[in-house]
Short mmCIF file of C-alpha atoms and ligand atoms in Angstrom, two decimals:
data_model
loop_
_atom_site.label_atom_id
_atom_site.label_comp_id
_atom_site.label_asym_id
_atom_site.label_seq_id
_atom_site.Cartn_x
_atom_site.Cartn_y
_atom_site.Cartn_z
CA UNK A 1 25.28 9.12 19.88
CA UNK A 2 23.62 9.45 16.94
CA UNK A 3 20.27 11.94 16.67
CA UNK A 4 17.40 11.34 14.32
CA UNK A 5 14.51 13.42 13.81
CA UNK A 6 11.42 12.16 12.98
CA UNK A 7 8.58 13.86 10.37
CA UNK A 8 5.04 11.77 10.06
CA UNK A 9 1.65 13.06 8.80
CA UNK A 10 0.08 10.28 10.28
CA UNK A 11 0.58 7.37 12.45
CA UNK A 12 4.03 7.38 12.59
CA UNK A 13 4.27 3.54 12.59
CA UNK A 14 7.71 3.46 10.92
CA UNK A 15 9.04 5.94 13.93
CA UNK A 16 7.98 2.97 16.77
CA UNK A 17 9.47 0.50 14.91
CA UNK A 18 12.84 2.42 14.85
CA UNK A 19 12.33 3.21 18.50
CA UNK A 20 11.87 0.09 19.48
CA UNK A 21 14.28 -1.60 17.58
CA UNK A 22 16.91 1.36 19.45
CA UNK A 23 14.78 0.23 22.79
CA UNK A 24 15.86 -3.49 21.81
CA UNK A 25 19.74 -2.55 21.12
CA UNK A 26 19.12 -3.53 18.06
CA UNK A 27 20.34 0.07 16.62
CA UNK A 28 22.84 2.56 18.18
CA UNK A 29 20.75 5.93 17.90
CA UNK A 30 19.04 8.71 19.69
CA UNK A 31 15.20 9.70 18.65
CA UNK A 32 15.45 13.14 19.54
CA UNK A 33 12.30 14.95 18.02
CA UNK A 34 9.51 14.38 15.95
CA UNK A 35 7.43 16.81 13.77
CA UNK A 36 4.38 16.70 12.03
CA UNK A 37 2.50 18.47 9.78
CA UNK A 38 -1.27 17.48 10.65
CA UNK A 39 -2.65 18.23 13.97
CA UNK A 40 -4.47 15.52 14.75
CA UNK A 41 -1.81 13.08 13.46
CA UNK A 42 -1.72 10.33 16.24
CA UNK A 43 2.38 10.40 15.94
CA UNK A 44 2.22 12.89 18.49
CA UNK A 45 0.43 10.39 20.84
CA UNK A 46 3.69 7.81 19.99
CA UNK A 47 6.26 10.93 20.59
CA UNK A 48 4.48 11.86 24.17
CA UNK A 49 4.72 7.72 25.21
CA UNK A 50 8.56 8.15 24.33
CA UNK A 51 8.94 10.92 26.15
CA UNK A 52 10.17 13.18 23.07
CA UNK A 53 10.10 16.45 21.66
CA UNK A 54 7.11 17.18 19.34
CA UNK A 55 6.42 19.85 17.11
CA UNK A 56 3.49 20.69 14.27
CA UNK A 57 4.26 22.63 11.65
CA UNK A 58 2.32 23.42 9.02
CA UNK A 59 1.02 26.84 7.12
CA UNK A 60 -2.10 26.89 9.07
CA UNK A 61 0.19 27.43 12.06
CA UNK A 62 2.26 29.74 10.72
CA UNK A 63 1.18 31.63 7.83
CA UNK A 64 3.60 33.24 5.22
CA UNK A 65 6.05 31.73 6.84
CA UNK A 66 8.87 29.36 5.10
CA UNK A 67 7.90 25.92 6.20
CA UNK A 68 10.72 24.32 4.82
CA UNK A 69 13.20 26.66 6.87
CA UNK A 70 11.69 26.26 9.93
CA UNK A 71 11.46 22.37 9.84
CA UNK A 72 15.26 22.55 8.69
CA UNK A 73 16.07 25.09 11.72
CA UNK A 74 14.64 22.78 14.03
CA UNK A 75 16.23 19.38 13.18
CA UNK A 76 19.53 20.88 13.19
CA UNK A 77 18.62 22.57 17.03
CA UNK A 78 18.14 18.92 17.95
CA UNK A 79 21.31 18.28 16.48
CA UNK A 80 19.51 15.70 14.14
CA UNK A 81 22.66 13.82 12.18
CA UNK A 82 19.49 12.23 10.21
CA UNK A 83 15.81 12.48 9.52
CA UNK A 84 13.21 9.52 8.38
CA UNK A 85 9.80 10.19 6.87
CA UNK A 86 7.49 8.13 8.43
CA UNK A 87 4.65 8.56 6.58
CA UNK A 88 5.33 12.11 5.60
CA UNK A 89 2.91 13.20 2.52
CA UNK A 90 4.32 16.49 2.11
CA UNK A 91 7.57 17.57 -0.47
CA UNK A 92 10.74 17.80 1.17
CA UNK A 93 11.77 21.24 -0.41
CA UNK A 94 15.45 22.71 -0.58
CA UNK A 95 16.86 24.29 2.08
CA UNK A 96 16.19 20.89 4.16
CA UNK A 97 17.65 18.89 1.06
CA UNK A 98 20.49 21.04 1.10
CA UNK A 99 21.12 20.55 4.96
CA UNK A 100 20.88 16.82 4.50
CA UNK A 101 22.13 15.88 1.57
CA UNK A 102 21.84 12.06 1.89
CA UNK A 103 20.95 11.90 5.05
CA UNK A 104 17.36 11.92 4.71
CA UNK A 105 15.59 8.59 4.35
CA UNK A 106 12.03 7.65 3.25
CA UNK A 107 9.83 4.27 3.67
CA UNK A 108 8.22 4.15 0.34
CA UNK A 109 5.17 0.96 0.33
CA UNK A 110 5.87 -0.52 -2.86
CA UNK A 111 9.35 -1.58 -4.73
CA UNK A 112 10.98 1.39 -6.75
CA UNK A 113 11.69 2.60 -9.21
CA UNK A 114 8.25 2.00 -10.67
CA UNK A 115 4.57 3.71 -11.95
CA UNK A 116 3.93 3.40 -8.34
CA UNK A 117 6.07 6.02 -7.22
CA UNK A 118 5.82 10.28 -7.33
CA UNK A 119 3.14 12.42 -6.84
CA UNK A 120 -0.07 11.16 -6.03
CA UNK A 121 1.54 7.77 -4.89
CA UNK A 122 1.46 7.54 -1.19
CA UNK A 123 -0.27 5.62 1.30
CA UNK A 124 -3.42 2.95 -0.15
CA UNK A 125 -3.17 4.90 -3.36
CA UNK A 126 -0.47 2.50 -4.10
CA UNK A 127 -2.16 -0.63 -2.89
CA UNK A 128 -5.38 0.14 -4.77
CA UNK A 129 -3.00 0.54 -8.23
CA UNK A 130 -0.94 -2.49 -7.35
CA UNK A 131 -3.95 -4.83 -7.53
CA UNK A 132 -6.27 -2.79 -9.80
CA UNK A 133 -3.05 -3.53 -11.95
CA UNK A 134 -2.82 -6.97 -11.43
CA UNK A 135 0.24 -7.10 -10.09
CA UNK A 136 1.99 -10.11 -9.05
CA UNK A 137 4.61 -8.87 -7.20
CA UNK A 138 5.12 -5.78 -4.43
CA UNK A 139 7.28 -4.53 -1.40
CA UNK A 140 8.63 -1.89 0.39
CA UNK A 141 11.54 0.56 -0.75
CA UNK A 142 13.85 2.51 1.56
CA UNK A 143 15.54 5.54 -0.07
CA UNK A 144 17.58 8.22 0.64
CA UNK A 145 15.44 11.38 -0.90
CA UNK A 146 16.09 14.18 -3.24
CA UNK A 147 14.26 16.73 -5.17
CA UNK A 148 11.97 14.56 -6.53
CA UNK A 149 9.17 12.47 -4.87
CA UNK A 150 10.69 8.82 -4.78
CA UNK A 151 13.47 9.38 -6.76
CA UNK A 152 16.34 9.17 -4.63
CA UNK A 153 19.61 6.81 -3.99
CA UNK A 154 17.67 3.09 -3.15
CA UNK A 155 19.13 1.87 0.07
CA UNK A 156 17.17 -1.84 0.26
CA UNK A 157 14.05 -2.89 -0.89
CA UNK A 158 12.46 -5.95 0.41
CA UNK A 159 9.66 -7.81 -2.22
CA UNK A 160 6.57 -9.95 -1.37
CA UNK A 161 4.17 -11.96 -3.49
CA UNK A 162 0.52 -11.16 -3.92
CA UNK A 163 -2.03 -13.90 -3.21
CA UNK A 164 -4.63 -14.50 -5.59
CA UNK A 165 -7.36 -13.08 -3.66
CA UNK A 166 -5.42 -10.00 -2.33
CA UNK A 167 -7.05 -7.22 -1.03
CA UNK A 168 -5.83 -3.54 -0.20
CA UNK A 169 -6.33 -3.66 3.62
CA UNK A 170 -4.62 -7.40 2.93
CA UNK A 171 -1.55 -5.80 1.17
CA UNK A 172 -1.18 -2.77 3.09
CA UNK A 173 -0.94 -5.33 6.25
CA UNK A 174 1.72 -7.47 4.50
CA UNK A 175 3.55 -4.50 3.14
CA UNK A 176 3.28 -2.72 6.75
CA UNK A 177 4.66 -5.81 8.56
CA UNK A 178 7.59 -6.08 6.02
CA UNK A 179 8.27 -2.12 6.32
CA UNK A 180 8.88 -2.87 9.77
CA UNK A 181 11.78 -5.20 9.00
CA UNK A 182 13.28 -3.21 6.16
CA UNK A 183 13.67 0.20 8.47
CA UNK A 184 15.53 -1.66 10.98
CA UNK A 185 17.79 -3.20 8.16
CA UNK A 186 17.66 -0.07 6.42
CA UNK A 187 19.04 1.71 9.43
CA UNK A 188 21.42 -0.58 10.50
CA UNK A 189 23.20 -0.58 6.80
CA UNK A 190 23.59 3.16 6.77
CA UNK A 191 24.86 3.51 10.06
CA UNK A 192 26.98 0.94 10.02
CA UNK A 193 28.64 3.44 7.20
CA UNK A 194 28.23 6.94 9.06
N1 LIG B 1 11.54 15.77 -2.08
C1 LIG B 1 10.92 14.67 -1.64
N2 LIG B 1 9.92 14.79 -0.74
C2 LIG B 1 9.28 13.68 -0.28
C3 LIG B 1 9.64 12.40 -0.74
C4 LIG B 1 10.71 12.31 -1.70
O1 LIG B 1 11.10 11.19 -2.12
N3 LIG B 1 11.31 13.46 -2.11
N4 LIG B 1 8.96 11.27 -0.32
C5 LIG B 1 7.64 11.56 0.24
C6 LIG B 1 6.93 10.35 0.73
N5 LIG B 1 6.13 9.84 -0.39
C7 LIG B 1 6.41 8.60 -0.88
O2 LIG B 1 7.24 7.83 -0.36
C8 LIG B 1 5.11 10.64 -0.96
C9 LIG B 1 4.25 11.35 -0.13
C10 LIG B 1 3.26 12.14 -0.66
C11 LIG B 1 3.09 12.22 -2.05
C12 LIG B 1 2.03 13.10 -2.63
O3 LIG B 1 1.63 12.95 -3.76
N6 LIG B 1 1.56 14.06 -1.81
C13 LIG B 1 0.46 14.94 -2.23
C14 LIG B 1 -0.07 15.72 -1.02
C15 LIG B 1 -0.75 14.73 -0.07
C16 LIG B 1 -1.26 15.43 1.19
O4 LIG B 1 -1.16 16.68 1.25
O5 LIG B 1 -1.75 14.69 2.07
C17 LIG B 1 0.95 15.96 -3.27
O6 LIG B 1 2.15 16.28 -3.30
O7 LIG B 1 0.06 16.42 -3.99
C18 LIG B 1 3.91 11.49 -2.88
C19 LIG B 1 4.91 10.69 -2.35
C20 LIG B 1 7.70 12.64 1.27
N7 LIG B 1 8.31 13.81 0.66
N1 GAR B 2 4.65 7.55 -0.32
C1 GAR B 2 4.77 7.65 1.10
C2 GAR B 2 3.93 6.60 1.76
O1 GAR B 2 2.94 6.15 1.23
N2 GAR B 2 4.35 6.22 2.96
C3 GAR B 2 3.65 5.21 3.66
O2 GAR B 2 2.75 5.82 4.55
C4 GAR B 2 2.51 4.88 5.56
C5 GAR B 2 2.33 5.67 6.81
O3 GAR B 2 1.65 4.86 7.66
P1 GAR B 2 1.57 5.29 9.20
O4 GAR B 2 1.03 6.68 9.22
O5 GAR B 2 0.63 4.25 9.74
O6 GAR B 2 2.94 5.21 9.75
C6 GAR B 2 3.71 3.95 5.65
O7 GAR B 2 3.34 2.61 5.47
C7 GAR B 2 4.59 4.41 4.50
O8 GAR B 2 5.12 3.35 3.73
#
Protein backbone atom coordinates (compact mmCIF):
# COMPACT_ATOMS: atom_id res chain seq x y z
CA UNK A 1 0.00 0.00 0.00
CA UNK A 2 1.17 3.11 -0.64
CA UNK A 3 1.90 5.80 2.48
CA UNK A 4 1.59 9.53 2.16
CA UNK A 5 2.32 12.01 4.65
CA UNK A 6 0.63 15.00 4.88
CA UNK A 7 2.20 18.77 5.89
CA UNK A 8 -0.58 21.81 6.09
CA UNK A 9 -0.24 25.19 7.89
CA UNK A 10 -3.73 25.61 7.69
CA UNK A 11 -6.88 23.98 6.79
CA UNK A 12 -5.62 21.20 5.18
CA UNK A 13 -8.44 21.17 2.55
CA UNK A 14 -6.28 19.53 -0.16
CA UNK A 15 -5.49 16.51 2.54
CA UNK A 16 -9.65 15.69 2.74
CA UNK A 17 -9.97 15.78 -0.67
CA UNK A 18 -7.18 13.12 -1.12
CA UNK A 19 -8.72 11.21 1.74
CA UNK A 20 -11.77 11.08 0.50
CA UNK A 21 -11.11 10.45 -2.88
CA UNK A 22 -8.86 7.11 -1.18
CA UNK A 23 -12.30 6.74 1.05
CA UNK A 24 -14.17 6.66 -2.47
CA UNK A 25 -11.61 4.03 -4.18
CA UNK A 26 -10.97 6.46 -6.26
CA UNK A 27 -7.01 6.26 -5.34
CA UNK A 28 -5.00 3.23 -4.05
CA UNK A 29 -3.11 4.90 -0.98
CA UNK A 30 -2.61 5.00 2.71
CA UNK A 31 -2.79 8.61 4.65
CA UNK A 32 -0.56 7.72 7.29
CA UNK A 33 0.40 11.04 9.16
CA UNK A 34 0.00 14.54 8.97
CA UNK A 35 2.18 17.42 10.33
CA UNK A 36 1.85 20.89 10.77
CA UNK A 37 3.66 23.69 11.56
CA UNK A 38 1.00 26.13 13.28
CA UNK A 39 -0.72 25.11 16.36
CA UNK A 40 -3.88 26.15 15.93
CA UNK A 41 -4.02 24.98 12.29
CA UNK A 42 -7.54 23.28 12.04
CA UNK A 43 -5.75 20.27 9.89
CA UNK A 44 -5.28 18.70 13.06
CA UNK A 45 -9.11 18.73 13.66
CA UNK A 46 -9.36 16.82 9.87
CA UNK A 47 -6.32 14.32 10.98
CA UNK A 48 -8.21 13.43 14.53
CA UNK A 49 -11.79 12.77 12.31
CA UNK A 50 -9.53 10.30 10.18
CA UNK A 51 -8.25 8.76 12.85
CA UNK A 52 -4.43 9.63 11.95
CA UNK A 53 -1.24 10.42 13.31
CA UNK A 54 -0.61 14.18 13.93
CA UNK A 55 2.33 16.00 14.74
CA UNK A 56 3.34 20.02 15.10
CA UNK A 57 6.49 20.98 14.49
CA UNK A 58 7.73 24.11 14.46
CA UNK A 59 10.82 26.17 16.25
CA UNK A 60 8.63 27.38 18.93
CA UNK A 61 8.33 23.70 19.87
CA UNK A 62 11.59 22.83 19.60
CA UNK A 63 14.13 25.40 19.70
CA UNK A 64 17.66 25.07 18.06
CA UNK A 65 16.60 22.21 16.80
CA UNK A 66 16.82 21.20 12.85
CA UNK A 67 13.26 21.41 11.72
CA UNK A 68 13.87 20.14 8.49
CA UNK A 69 15.50 16.83 9.97
CA UNK A 70 13.00 16.12 12.21
CA UNK A 71 10.02 16.51 9.72
CA UNK A 72 12.23 14.25 7.31
CA UNK A 73 12.85 11.63 10.31
CA UNK A 74 9.33 11.40 10.84
CA UNK A 75 7.83 10.82 7.34
CA UNK A 76 10.22 8.18 6.69
CA UNK A 77 9.12 6.42 10.44
CA UNK A 78 5.68 6.37 8.83
CA UNK A 79 7.20 4.84 6.00
CA UNK A 80 5.79 7.82 3.86
CA UNK A 81 6.62 6.66 -0.05
CA UNK A 82 5.25 10.43 -0.65
CA UNK A 83 4.39 13.72 0.93
CA UNK A 84 1.75 16.58 -0.38
CA UNK A 85 1.75 20.16 0.88
CA UNK A 86 -1.53 21.07 1.57
CA UNK A 87 -1.31 24.42 2.20
CA UNK A 88 2.15 24.35 3.62
CA UNK A 89 3.68 28.12 3.75
CA UNK A 90 6.93 27.14 4.97
CA UNK A 91 10.36 26.17 2.60
CA UNK A 92 10.88 22.67 2.12
CA UNK A 93 14.72 22.71 2.95
CA UNK A 94 17.33 19.89 2.00
CA UNK A 95 17.66 17.06 3.86
CA UNK A 96 13.73 16.42 3.17
CA UNK A 97 14.42 17.30 -0.64
CA UNK A 98 17.12 14.97 -0.61
CA UNK A 99 14.94 12.10 0.97
CA UNK A 100 12.28 12.72 -1.61
CA UNK A 101 13.60 13.61 -4.53
CA UNK A 102 10.43 13.80 -6.70
CA UNK A 103 8.30 12.52 -4.55
CA UNK A 104 7.10 15.54 -2.96
CA UNK A 105 4.10 17.28 -4.47
CA UNK A 106 2.60 20.78 -3.95
CA UNK A 107 -1.02 22.37 -4.84
CA UNK A 108 0.04 25.71 -6.03
CA UNK A 109 -3.54 28.23 -6.62
CA UNK A 110 -2.70 29.73 -9.75
CA UNK A 111 -1.18 28.23 -13.24
CA UNK A 112 2.77 28.09 -13.26
CA UNK A 113 5.26 29.03 -14.24
CA UNK A 114 4.26 32.66 -13.77
CA UNK A 115 4.81 36.25 -11.57
CA UNK A 116 2.42 34.51 -9.39
CA UNK A 117 4.63 32.04 -8.08
CA UNK A 118 7.81 32.12 -5.24
CA UNK A 119 8.13 33.82 -2.24
CA UNK A 120 5.52 35.87 -1.01
CA UNK A 121 2.97 34.04 -3.37
CA UNK A 122 0.81 31.80 -1.36
CA UNK A 123 -2.63 31.67 -0.33
CA UNK A 124 -5.09 35.14 -1.35
CA UNK A 125 -1.81 36.88 -2.04
CA UNK A 126 -2.20 35.33 -5.37
CA UNK A 127 -5.85 36.02 -5.89
CA UNK A 128 -5.52 39.67 -4.87
CA UNK A 129 -2.47 39.96 -7.76
CA UNK A 130 -4.43 37.93 -10.26
CA UNK A 131 -7.26 40.48 -10.41
CA UNK A 132 -5.41 43.63 -9.24
CA UNK A 133 -3.59 42.49 -12.54
CA UNK A 134 -6.37 42.13 -14.60
CA UNK A 135 -6.01 38.91 -15.43
CA UNK A 136 -8.15 37.02 -17.66
CA UNK A 137 -7.19 33.77 -17.09
CA UNK A 138 -6.13 31.52 -13.73
CA UNK A 139 -5.96 27.88 -12.23
CA UNK A 140 -4.40 25.61 -10.15
CA UNK A 141 -0.82 23.95 -10.64
CA UNK A 142 0.32 20.63 -9.18
CA UNK A 143 4.12 20.20 -8.97
CA UNK A 144 6.55 18.06 -7.82
CA UNK A 145 8.94 20.56 -5.58
CA UNK A 146 12.55 21.40 -5.42
CA UNK A 147 14.78 23.93 -3.95
CA UNK A 148 12.98 26.65 -5.02
CA UNK A 149 9.45 27.88 -4.06
CA UNK A 150 7.23 26.79 -7.13
CA UNK A 151 9.77 25.84 -9.28
CA UNK A 152 9.59 22.27 -9.61
CA UNK A 153 8.72 19.42 -12.40
CA UNK A 154 4.72 20.56 -13.39
CA UNK A 155 2.65 17.46 -13.06
CA UNK A 156 -1.01 19.03 -14.41
CA UNK A 157 -2.39 22.23 -14.22
CA UNK A 158 -6.00 22.78 -14.68
CA UNK A 159 -7.09 26.67 -16.03
CA UNK A 160 -10.35 28.64 -15.41
CA UNK A 161 -11.66 31.92 -16.76
CA UNK A 162 -12.24 35.00 -14.68
CA UNK A 163 -15.67 36.66 -14.80
CA UNK A 164 -15.86 40.20 -15.28
CA UNK A 165 -16.86 41.07 -11.90
CA UNK A 166 -14.49 38.60 -10.07
CA UNK A 167 -13.70 38.94 -6.71
CA UNK A 168 -10.90 37.33 -4.43
CA UNK A 169 -13.20 35.33 -2.07
CA UNK A 170 -15.01 34.58 -5.76
CA UNK A 171 -11.68 33.22 -7.23
CA UNK A 172 -10.27 31.62 -4.34
CA UNK A 173 -13.79 29.56 -4.31
CA UNK A 174 -13.45 28.66 -8.03
CA UNK A 175 -9.78 27.96 -7.78
CA UNK A 176 -10.45 25.84 -4.40
CA UNK A 177 -13.21 23.77 -6.07
CA UNK A 178 -10.95 23.07 -9.14
CA UNK A 179 -7.85 22.19 -6.72
CA UNK A 180 -10.02 19.60 -5.53
CA UNK A 181 -10.24 17.91 -8.93
CA UNK A 182 -6.66 18.43 -10.00
CA UNK A 183 -5.16 16.55 -6.64
CA UNK A 184 -7.18 13.60 -7.33
CA UNK A 185 -5.98 13.67 -11.07
CA UNK A 186 -2.74 14.73 -9.96
CA UNK A 187 -2.46 11.69 -7.75
CA UNK A 188 -3.85 9.27 -9.81
CA UNK A 189 -1.20 10.19 -12.81
CA UNK A 190 1.79 9.75 -10.58
CA UNK A 191 0.80 6.69 -9.08
CA UNK A 192 -0.31 5.17 -11.84
CA UNK A 193 3.72 5.54 -12.64
CA UNK A 194 5.22 4.55 -9.08
N1 LIG B 1 11.38 24.16 -1.46
C1 LIG B 1 10.07 24.41 -1.62
N2 LIG B 1 9.30 24.63 -0.54
C2 LIG B 1 7.97 24.88 -0.68
C3 LIG B 1 7.39 24.94 -1.96
C4 LIG B 1 8.24 24.71 -3.10
O1 LIG B 1 7.77 24.72 -4.26
N3 LIG B 1 9.56 24.45 -2.88
N4 LIG B 1 6.05 25.26 -2.12
C5 LIG B 1 5.47 25.92 -0.96
C6 LIG B 1 4.02 26.22 -1.12
N5 LIG B 1 3.92 27.56 -1.70
C7 LIG B 1 3.35 27.71 -2.93
O2 LIG B 1 2.81 26.77 -3.54
C8 LIG B 1 4.43 28.68 -1.00
C9 LIG B 1 4.20 28.80 0.36
C10 LIG B 1 4.69 29.88 1.06
C11 LIG B 1 5.43 30.88 0.40
C12 LIG B 1 5.99 32.03 1.17
O3 LIG B 1 6.32 33.05 0.62
N6 LIG B 1 6.11 31.84 2.50
C13 LIG B 1 6.57 32.93 3.38
C14 LIG B 1 6.31 32.55 4.84
C15 LIG B 1 4.80 32.53 5.08
C16 LIG B 1 4.47 32.12 6.51
O4 LIG B 1 5.41 31.94 7.31
O5 LIG B 1 3.25 31.98 6.78
C17 LIG B 1 8.08 33.15 3.20
O6 LIG B 1 8.80 32.22 2.80
O7 LIG B 1 8.47 34.28 3.53
C18 LIG B 1 5.63 30.79 -0.95
C19 LIG B 1 5.13 29.70 -1.67
C20 LIG B 1 5.76 25.19 0.31
N7 LIG B 1 7.20 25.05 0.42
N1 LIG C 1 1.59 28.77 -2.42
C1 LIG C 1 0.95 27.79 -1.61
C2 LIG C 1 -0.52 28.07 -1.49
O1 LIG C 1 -0.96 29.19 -1.60
N2 LIG C 1 -1.28 27.01 -1.27
C3 LIG C 1 -2.68 27.16 -1.18
O2 LIG C 1 -3.03 27.29 0.18
C4 LIG C 1 -4.38 26.88 0.26
C5 LIG C 1 -4.51 26.20 1.58
O3 LIG C 1 -5.84 26.23 1.88
P1 LIG C 1 -6.35 25.32 3.08
O4 LIG C 1 -5.52 25.67 4.27
O5 LIG C 1 -7.79 25.76 3.18
O6 LIG C 1 -6.17 23.91 2.67
C6 LIG C 1 -4.66 25.92 -0.89
O7 LIG C 1 -5.72 26.38 -1.69
C7 LIG C 1 -3.37 25.94 -1.68
O8 LIG C 1 -3.56 26.04 -3.08
Amino acid sequence: MIKIGILASYNGSGFETLQKAINDKKIDAQIVVVITNNTNAKVLEKAEKYDIPNFIINDKRYPGQDIDDKITRLLLEFGCDYVFLSGYMKKIESKLIAAYHNKIINTHPALLPSSYGGKGMYGRNVHEAIIKNGEKKSGVTIHFVNEVYDDGEIILTKELELDDNETVDSLESKIKDLESLAIIEAFQKVLANH
